Amino acid sequence: MSEWKPTACILCSINCGIEVLTGGDDGRQLIKIRGDKAHPSSRGYLCQKASRLNHYQNGKDRITSPMRRQPDGSFEAIDWDTAISKIAEKLAAVRDRHGGEKIFYYGGGGQANHLPGAYAGSTLTALGSIYRSSALAQEKTGEFWVQGKMFGAPVHACFHDAEVAFFLGKNPWQSHGFPRTRNVINEIAKDPNRKMVVVDPVRTETADKADIHLQVKPGTDAWLMSALAATFVQQGWVDLDWVGRHVNDFEEVAKVLQSVPVDQNCRVAGVSPEQLRQTAELLRDASSVSFMEDLGIQMNRHSTLVSYLNRLMWVLTGSFGKAGAMNVFNPLAPLGVQTPNRPAFSPVNKAKVITGLVPCNVIPEEILTDHPDRYRAMIIESANPVHSLADTPAWQRALARLDLTVTIDVAMTETARHSDYVLPTATQYEKWECSFFNLEPEHNAFHLRQPVMEPPEGVLGEPEIHARLVEALGGVPTGLTDQLRETLRSQGPAGFGMAVQGVLKENPDLMAMLPVILYRTLGPALPDGAAPAAVLWAAAHQFAQRHPDSMNRAGFEGTGPVLGEQLFQAMLGNPSGVVFSVDDPESSWQRIRTRDRKINAAIPPLLEELAGLESTAAGTSEEYPFVLSAGERRSFTANTIYRDPQWRRKDYDGAMRINPSDADRLGLADGGRARITTRRGSALVAVEFNDRMQAGHVSLPNGQGLDVAMEDEQPRRVGAALNELTSLEDRDWLAGTPWHKWVPARIDKAEA
Ligand SMILES: Nc1nc2c(c(=O)[nH]1)N[C@H]1C(S)=C(S)[C@@H](COP(=O)(O)OP(=O)(O)OC[C@H]3O[C@@H](n4cnc5c(=O)[nH]c(N)nc54)[C@H](O)[C@@H]3O)O[C@H]1N2
Ligand SMILES: Nc1nc2c(c(=O)[nH]1)N[C@H]1C(S)=C(S)[C@@H](COP(=O)(O)OP(=O)(O)OC[C@H]3O[C@@H](n4cnc5c(=O)[nH]c(N)nc54)[C@H](O)[C@@H]3O)O[C@H]1N2
Ligand code: SF4
Ligand SMILES: [Mo]
């Protein structure tokens, strides 16, 4: 008899706890899904997307054997030993001929599977690879850069007890972004003492619930947000005593804001000065404000500047280090692959590498060149860059140019089809997995998920793939793992811990190999096949060392290795997740990592960009009169995790939304077709009349237009593949993040 098994939804960064019933003819279907009330942060909450997870688990493009591309472009199935030895041999050849730094790594984890990234560090170190990237470098790196300069620590909102919630280019009703999102939004909307502000050109579902909707013109947030910030300075509303105690170099910022032409900027942004003033007064009078920005500004013009202006608003309203405001959180482990060597710039374009990530838009340029430092090989894991990153044709050309591309995925994706080798891995319901999206300042929870079924024959988990690659590359000294396994057997965890420390002390270079070493030593000794969790042993001990007080408040007792061991055991023993860190908001002031624990307000290059804003914003042209938002989160989008379009209950074709007045003028029919053309490409799209859109602005949903195998047919495409319409060069000057929300476009009636 089947029983409810705890796991998580893997469709967005919130990773709500779920319980599933497995069954069906082969016993491998997720036949029922419900929210897990025992999950510490989601507490039973789910949105409409989770009930369809069987479309991921039993997706049509699933692969269950390593595949090698033949000269004619078709794929042959090969066995694992051949795959690992050939791949290791070819990667080693690139390393020996051109240098390991020519081997690029992309991915490492999607919305919920972050263990691959933790193990990949070992493989990359064995190869001497140092350049890498992930989807974060096409959305969050500008934000990370500003965050680092101003706070030196990660900060997140506390919406559950904020008096005012401020959403900037973010539609949390659809995209989520904090636990139990819709419940929290509804609570704020219902409470007469709490308010919500939304900055969005579209009247979104979130805007429907807001007290103030600043319906900005697309791409003009820099003007709007600088006018908002300037109002505080020009009206003398800044609490100078607070600023004096907590902020460095405020005068430099105030000087620039003093000369911002507020009314003129309002005109550029299409927002009335009265509404701006009303917003400023609301923020001024609030006891606490929590802010959240997202793709609406991060994939747009002046994106890093707007991330900065957002943070200046935290400063101007005193919204840091208190309940309901912005606060520092303690991540369990850093996101992404960690290796010792972190370059500051990319090798060819000298693009800024932020938090270890090369800007996604730069990568193809650094392959499609004759520069001697170009990348020569690529390992892609848990990501579909050919489809998901700007300029799909450039990515296809780039992968063709490489000596070798290896992709690790559950499915035959658009990227896999352009790879030399494809390694099939277990789905997230077939293996131990976890996410490091643990971003809560007050009660931070971690969820180690157990498999709910065995993987099919022929696939391996990523930790095993990396261990085999490392071994084939000779990355771990022979005998070391045997020796450590023996120590663990004879001396238990404490003796093992000391032995590991001894090994690392003697040979610090082995630090990056630790994940694979732990997987092969501690791993087999863990109960229920939990070997993939072995790397978390190190994460738990490191966390306990850094944040013993936060752990004590979360109910863990003691200090040092005892505390670390307790945390690791708590992860293994709580299949619905565990709270590992509890902090009060005021302690944010002790946890920011700037010189003197004050916020650094001045970022000179961004103040310069601000001072240089023109009196008009970049506009569209006669040739391309519309602004296309290329990638909107809707009720039935989930990146490319669900490949089969059948999962969608609504919006099967992923329609282009257009204001009815524009549509009428162009002679389009609701439910009909249109052709959309950008400087880069063109696509046929379904048309949806939608008065939530302002005139001149159209949107297409993200993650559509996949080439999916449909029952014995050739791959068939449903919806538009957006990145055939986007360009590499349309990107932020500082962070290199793309302007997907601001793509000039032309729309024509499609001939039937
Ligand atoms: N349903 C669903 N949820 C998801 C995902 C999914 O695919 N589907 N993906 C997840 C991922 S990976 C991410 S990164 C998040 C992203 O989550 P969000 O950033 O919230 O999602 P988007 O819909 O891409 O963009 C947010 C808003 O930006 C607005 N916008 C467009 N142009 C502008 C502009 O010029 N200025 C301003 N201020 N706003 C503008 C859009 O109208 C939109 O409402 O969602 C996550 N959650
Ligand atoms: N134009 C435009 N482009 C966009 C966006 C946009 O708004 N507009 N949004 C962007 C954003 S914010 C993001 S985050 C990216 C997302 O784009 P990607 O980084 O490509 O991520 P996903 O679409 O989530 O797909 C992840 C891949 O992981 C695979 N996978 C699933 N489970 C596992 C597993 O357990 N192991 C392995 N190895 N693989 C697995 C899936 O099959 C899929 O191929 O798209 C970006 N692209
Ligand atoms: S997609 Fe919905 S159910 Fe799934 S994790 Fe995100 S909010 Fe939760
Ligand atoms: Mo994302």
Coordinates of C-alpha atoms in Angstrom, one line a residue, residues 68 78-93 404 421 423 465 468-469 471-473:
R68 CA 26.8 10.5 -27.4
I78 CA 26.4 4.3 -24.6
D79 CA 27.2 2.8 -21.2
W80 CA 28.3 4.7 -18.2
D81 CA 31.8 3.4 -18.1
T82 CA 32.4 4.5 -21.7
A83 CA 30.7 7.8 -21.1
I84 CA 32.7 8.7 -18.0
S85 CA 36.1 7.6 -19.3
K86 CA 35.6 9.3 -22.7
I87 CA 34.4 12.6 -21.1
A88 CA 37.2 12.6 -18.6
E89 CA 39.7 11.9 -21.4
K90 CA 38.4 14.7 -23.6
L91 CA 38.2 17.2 -20.8
A92 CA 41.7 16.3 -19.7
A93 CA 42.8 16.8 -23.3
L404 CA 33.3 19.4 -26.2
Y421 CA 27.5 14.0 -24.4
L423 CA 24.3 12.3 -19.0
I465 CA 28.5 11.4 -11.7
R468 CA 33.1 9.1 -11.0
L469 CA 34.5 12.0 -13.1
E471 CA 38.1 9.5 -9.9
A472 CA 38.6 9.2 -13.6
L473 CA 40.6 12.4 -13.5

